[in-house]
PDB file of C-alpha atoms in Angstrom:
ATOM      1  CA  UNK A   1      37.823  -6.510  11.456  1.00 84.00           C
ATOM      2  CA  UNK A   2      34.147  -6.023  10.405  1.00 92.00           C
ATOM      3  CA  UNK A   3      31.674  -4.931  13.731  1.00 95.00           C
ATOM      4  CA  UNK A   4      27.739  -6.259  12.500  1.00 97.00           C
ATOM      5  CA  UNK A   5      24.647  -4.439  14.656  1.00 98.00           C
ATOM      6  CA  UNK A   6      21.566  -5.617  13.571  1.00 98.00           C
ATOM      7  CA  UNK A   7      18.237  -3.752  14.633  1.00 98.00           C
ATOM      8  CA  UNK A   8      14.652  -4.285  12.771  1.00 98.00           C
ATOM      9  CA  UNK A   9      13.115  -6.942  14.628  1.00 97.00           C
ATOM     10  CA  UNK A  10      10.071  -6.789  17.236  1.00 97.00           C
ATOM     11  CA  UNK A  11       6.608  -8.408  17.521  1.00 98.00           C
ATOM     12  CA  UNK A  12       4.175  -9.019  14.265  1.00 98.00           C
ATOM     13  CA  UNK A  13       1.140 -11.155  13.576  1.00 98.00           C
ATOM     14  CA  UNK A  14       1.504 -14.273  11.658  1.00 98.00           C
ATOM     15  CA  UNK A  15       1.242 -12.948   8.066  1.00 98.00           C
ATOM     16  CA  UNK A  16       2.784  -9.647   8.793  1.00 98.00           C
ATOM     17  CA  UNK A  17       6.498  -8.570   7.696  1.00 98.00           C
ATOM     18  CA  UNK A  18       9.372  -6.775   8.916  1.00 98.00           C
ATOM     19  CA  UNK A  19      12.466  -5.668   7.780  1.00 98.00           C
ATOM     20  CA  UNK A  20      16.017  -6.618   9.717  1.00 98.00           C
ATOM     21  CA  UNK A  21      18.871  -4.558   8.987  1.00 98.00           C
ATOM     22  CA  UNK A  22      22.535  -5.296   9.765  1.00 98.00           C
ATOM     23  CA  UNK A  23      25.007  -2.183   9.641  1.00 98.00           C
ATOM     24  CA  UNK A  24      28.384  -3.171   9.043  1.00 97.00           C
ATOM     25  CA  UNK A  25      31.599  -0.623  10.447  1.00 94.00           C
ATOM     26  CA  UNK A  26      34.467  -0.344   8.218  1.00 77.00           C
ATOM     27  CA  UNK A  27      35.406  -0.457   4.771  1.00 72.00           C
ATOM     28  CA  UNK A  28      35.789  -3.760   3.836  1.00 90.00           C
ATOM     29  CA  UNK A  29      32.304  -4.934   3.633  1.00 94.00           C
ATOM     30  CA  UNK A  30      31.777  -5.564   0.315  1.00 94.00           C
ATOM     31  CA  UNK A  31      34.768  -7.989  -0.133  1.00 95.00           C
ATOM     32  CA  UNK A  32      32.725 -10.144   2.696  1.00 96.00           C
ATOM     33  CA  UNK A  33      29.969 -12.930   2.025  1.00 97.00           C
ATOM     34  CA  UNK A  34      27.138 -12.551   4.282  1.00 98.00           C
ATOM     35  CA  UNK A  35      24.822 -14.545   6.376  1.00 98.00           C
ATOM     36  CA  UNK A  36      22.106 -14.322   8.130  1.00 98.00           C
ATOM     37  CA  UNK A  37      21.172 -17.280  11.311  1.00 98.00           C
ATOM     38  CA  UNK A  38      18.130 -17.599  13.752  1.00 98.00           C
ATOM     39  CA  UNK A  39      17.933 -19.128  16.800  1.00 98.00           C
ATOM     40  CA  UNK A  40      15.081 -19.870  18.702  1.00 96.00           C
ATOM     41  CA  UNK A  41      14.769 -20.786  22.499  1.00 91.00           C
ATOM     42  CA  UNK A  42      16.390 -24.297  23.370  1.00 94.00           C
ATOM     43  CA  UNK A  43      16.870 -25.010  19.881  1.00 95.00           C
ATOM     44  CA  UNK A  44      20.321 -24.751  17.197  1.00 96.00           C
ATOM     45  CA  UNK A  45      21.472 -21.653  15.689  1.00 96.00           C
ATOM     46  CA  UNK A  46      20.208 -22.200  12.171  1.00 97.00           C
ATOM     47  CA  UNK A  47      21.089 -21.224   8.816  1.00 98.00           C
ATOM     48  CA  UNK A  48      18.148 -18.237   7.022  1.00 98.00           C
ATOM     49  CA  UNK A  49      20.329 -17.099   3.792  1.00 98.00           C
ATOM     50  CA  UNK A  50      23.326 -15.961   2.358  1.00 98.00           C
ATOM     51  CA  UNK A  51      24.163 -13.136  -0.238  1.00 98.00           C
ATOM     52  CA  UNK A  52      27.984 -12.992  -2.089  1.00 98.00           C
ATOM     53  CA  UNK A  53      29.766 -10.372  -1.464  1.00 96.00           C
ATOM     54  CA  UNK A  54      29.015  -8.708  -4.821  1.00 96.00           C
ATOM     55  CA  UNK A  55      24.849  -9.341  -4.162  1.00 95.00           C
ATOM     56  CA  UNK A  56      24.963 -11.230  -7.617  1.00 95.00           C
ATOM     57  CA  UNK A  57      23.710 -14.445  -5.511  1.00 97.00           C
ATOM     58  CA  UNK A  58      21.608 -15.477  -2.801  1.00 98.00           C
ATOM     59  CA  UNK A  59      20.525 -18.451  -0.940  1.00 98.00           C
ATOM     60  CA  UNK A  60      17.836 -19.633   1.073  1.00 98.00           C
ATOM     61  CA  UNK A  61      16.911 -22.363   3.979  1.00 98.00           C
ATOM     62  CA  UNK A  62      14.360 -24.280   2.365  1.00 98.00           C
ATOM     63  CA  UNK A  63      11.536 -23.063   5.300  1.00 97.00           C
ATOM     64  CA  UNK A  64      11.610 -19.470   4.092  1.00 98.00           C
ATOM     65  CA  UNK A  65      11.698 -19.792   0.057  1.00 98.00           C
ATOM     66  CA  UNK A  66       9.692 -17.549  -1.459  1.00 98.00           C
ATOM     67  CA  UNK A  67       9.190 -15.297   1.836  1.00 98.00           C
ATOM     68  CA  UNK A  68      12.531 -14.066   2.674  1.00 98.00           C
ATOM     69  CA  UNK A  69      14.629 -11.355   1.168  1.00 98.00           C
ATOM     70  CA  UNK A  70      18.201 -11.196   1.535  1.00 98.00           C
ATOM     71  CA  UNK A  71      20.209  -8.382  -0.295  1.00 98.00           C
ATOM     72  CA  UNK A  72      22.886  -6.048   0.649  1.00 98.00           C
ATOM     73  CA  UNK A  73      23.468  -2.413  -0.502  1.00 97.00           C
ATOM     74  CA  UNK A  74      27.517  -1.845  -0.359  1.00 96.00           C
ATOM     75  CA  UNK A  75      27.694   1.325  -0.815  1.00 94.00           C
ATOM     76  CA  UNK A  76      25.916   2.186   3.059  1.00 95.00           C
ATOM     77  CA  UNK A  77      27.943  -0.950   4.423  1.00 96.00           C
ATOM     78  CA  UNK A  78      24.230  -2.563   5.333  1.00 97.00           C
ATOM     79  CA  UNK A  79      22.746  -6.226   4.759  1.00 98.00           C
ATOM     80  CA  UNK A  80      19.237  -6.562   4.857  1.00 98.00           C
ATOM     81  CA  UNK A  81      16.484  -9.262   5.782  1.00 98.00           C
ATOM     82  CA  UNK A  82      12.942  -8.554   4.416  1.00 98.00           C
ATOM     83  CA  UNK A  83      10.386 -11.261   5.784  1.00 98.00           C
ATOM     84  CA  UNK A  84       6.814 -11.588   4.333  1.00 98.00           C
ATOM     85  CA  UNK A  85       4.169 -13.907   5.893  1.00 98.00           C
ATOM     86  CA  UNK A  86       5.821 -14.551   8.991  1.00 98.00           C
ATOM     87  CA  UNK A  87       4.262 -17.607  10.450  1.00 98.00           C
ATOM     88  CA  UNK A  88       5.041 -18.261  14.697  1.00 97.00           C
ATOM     89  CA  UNK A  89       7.608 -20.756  13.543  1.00 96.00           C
ATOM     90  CA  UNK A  90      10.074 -17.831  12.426  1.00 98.00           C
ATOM     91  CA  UNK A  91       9.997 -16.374  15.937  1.00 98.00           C
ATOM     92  CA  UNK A  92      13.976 -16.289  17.121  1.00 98.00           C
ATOM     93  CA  UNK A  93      17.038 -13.882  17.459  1.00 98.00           C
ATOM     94  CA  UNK A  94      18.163 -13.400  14.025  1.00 98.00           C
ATOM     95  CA  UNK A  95      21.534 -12.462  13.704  1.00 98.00           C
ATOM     96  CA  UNK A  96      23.958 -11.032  10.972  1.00 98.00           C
ATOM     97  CA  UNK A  97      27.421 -12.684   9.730  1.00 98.00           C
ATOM     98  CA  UNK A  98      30.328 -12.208   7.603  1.00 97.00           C
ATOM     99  CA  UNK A  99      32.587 -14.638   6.186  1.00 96.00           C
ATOM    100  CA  UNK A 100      34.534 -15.677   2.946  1.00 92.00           C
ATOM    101  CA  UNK A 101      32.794 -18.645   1.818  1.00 94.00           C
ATOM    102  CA  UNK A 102      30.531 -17.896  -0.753  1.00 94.00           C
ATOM    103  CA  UNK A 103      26.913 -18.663   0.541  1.00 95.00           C
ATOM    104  CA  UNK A 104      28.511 -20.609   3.398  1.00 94.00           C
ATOM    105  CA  UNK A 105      25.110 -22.332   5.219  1.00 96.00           C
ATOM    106  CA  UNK A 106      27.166 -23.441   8.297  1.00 96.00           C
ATOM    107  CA  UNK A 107      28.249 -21.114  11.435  1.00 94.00           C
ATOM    108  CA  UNK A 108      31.793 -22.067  10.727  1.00 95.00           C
ATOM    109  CA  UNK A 109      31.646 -20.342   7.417  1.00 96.00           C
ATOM    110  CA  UNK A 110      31.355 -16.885   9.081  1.00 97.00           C
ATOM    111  CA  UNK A 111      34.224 -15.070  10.967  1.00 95.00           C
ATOM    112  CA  UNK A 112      32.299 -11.958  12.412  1.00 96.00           C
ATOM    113  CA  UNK A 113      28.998 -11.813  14.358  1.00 97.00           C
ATOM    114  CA  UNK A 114      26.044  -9.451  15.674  1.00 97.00           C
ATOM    115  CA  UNK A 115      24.647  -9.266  18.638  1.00 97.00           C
ATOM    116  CA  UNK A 116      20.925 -10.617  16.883  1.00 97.00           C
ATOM    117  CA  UNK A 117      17.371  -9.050  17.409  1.00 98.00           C
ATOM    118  CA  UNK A 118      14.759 -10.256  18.501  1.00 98.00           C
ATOM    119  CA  UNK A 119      11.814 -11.634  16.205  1.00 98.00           C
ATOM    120  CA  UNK A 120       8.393 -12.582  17.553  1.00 98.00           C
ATOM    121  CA  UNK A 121       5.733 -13.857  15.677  1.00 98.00           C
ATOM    122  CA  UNK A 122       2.087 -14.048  17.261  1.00 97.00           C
ATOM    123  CA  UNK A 123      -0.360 -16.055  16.480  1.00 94.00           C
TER     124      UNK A 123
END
């Protein structure tokens, strides 16, 4: 069983960045493909990215391309979620997942969940 706490967000200004972080408890998370989600108020939980297990790939929902950072560093258990030029539109909970599917876009891809942090962009 993998427990995911994510912590990072807050409020920016629309073209400022943060960083989310998602620390991961025991010692299997590097065999796990990760995911992170967003969801903002009275709207779906939506896909952000996805890393493999290994790092080697990523993926990206085609709103934050060439903005957002996903990576993962396995040896301190911890996925990561650098956003640059944050625009109102990004402001949700962002939440951490693990799975097996490779760069799984769906929720149904991921087994384990986070709590999620807030994001709030300003305009």
């Amino acid at each position: 069983q993998v427990q995911l706490v994510e912590s990072g967000g807050g409020l920016v200004q629309a073209g400022g960045s943060l960083r989310l972080s998602c620390a991961a408890s025991g010692r299997t998370f590097s065999s796990y493909a990760m995911g992170w989600f967003r969801q903002a108020p009275g709207m779906a939980r939506e896909f952000v990215a996805a890393i493999t297990s290994s790092g080697g790939t990523t993926s990206y929902t085609d709103s934050v391309k060439g903005r957002f950072t996903i990576s993962r560093d396995n040896a301190k258990n911890t996925l990561y979620l650098q956003m640059n030029s944050l625009k109102p539109e990004d402001t949700a909970v962002y939440s951490c997942a693990a799975g097996t599917r490779p760069l799984g876009s769906n929720y149904y891809d991921y087994v384990y969940w986070g709590q999620g942090t807030q994001v709030t962009v300003s305009s």
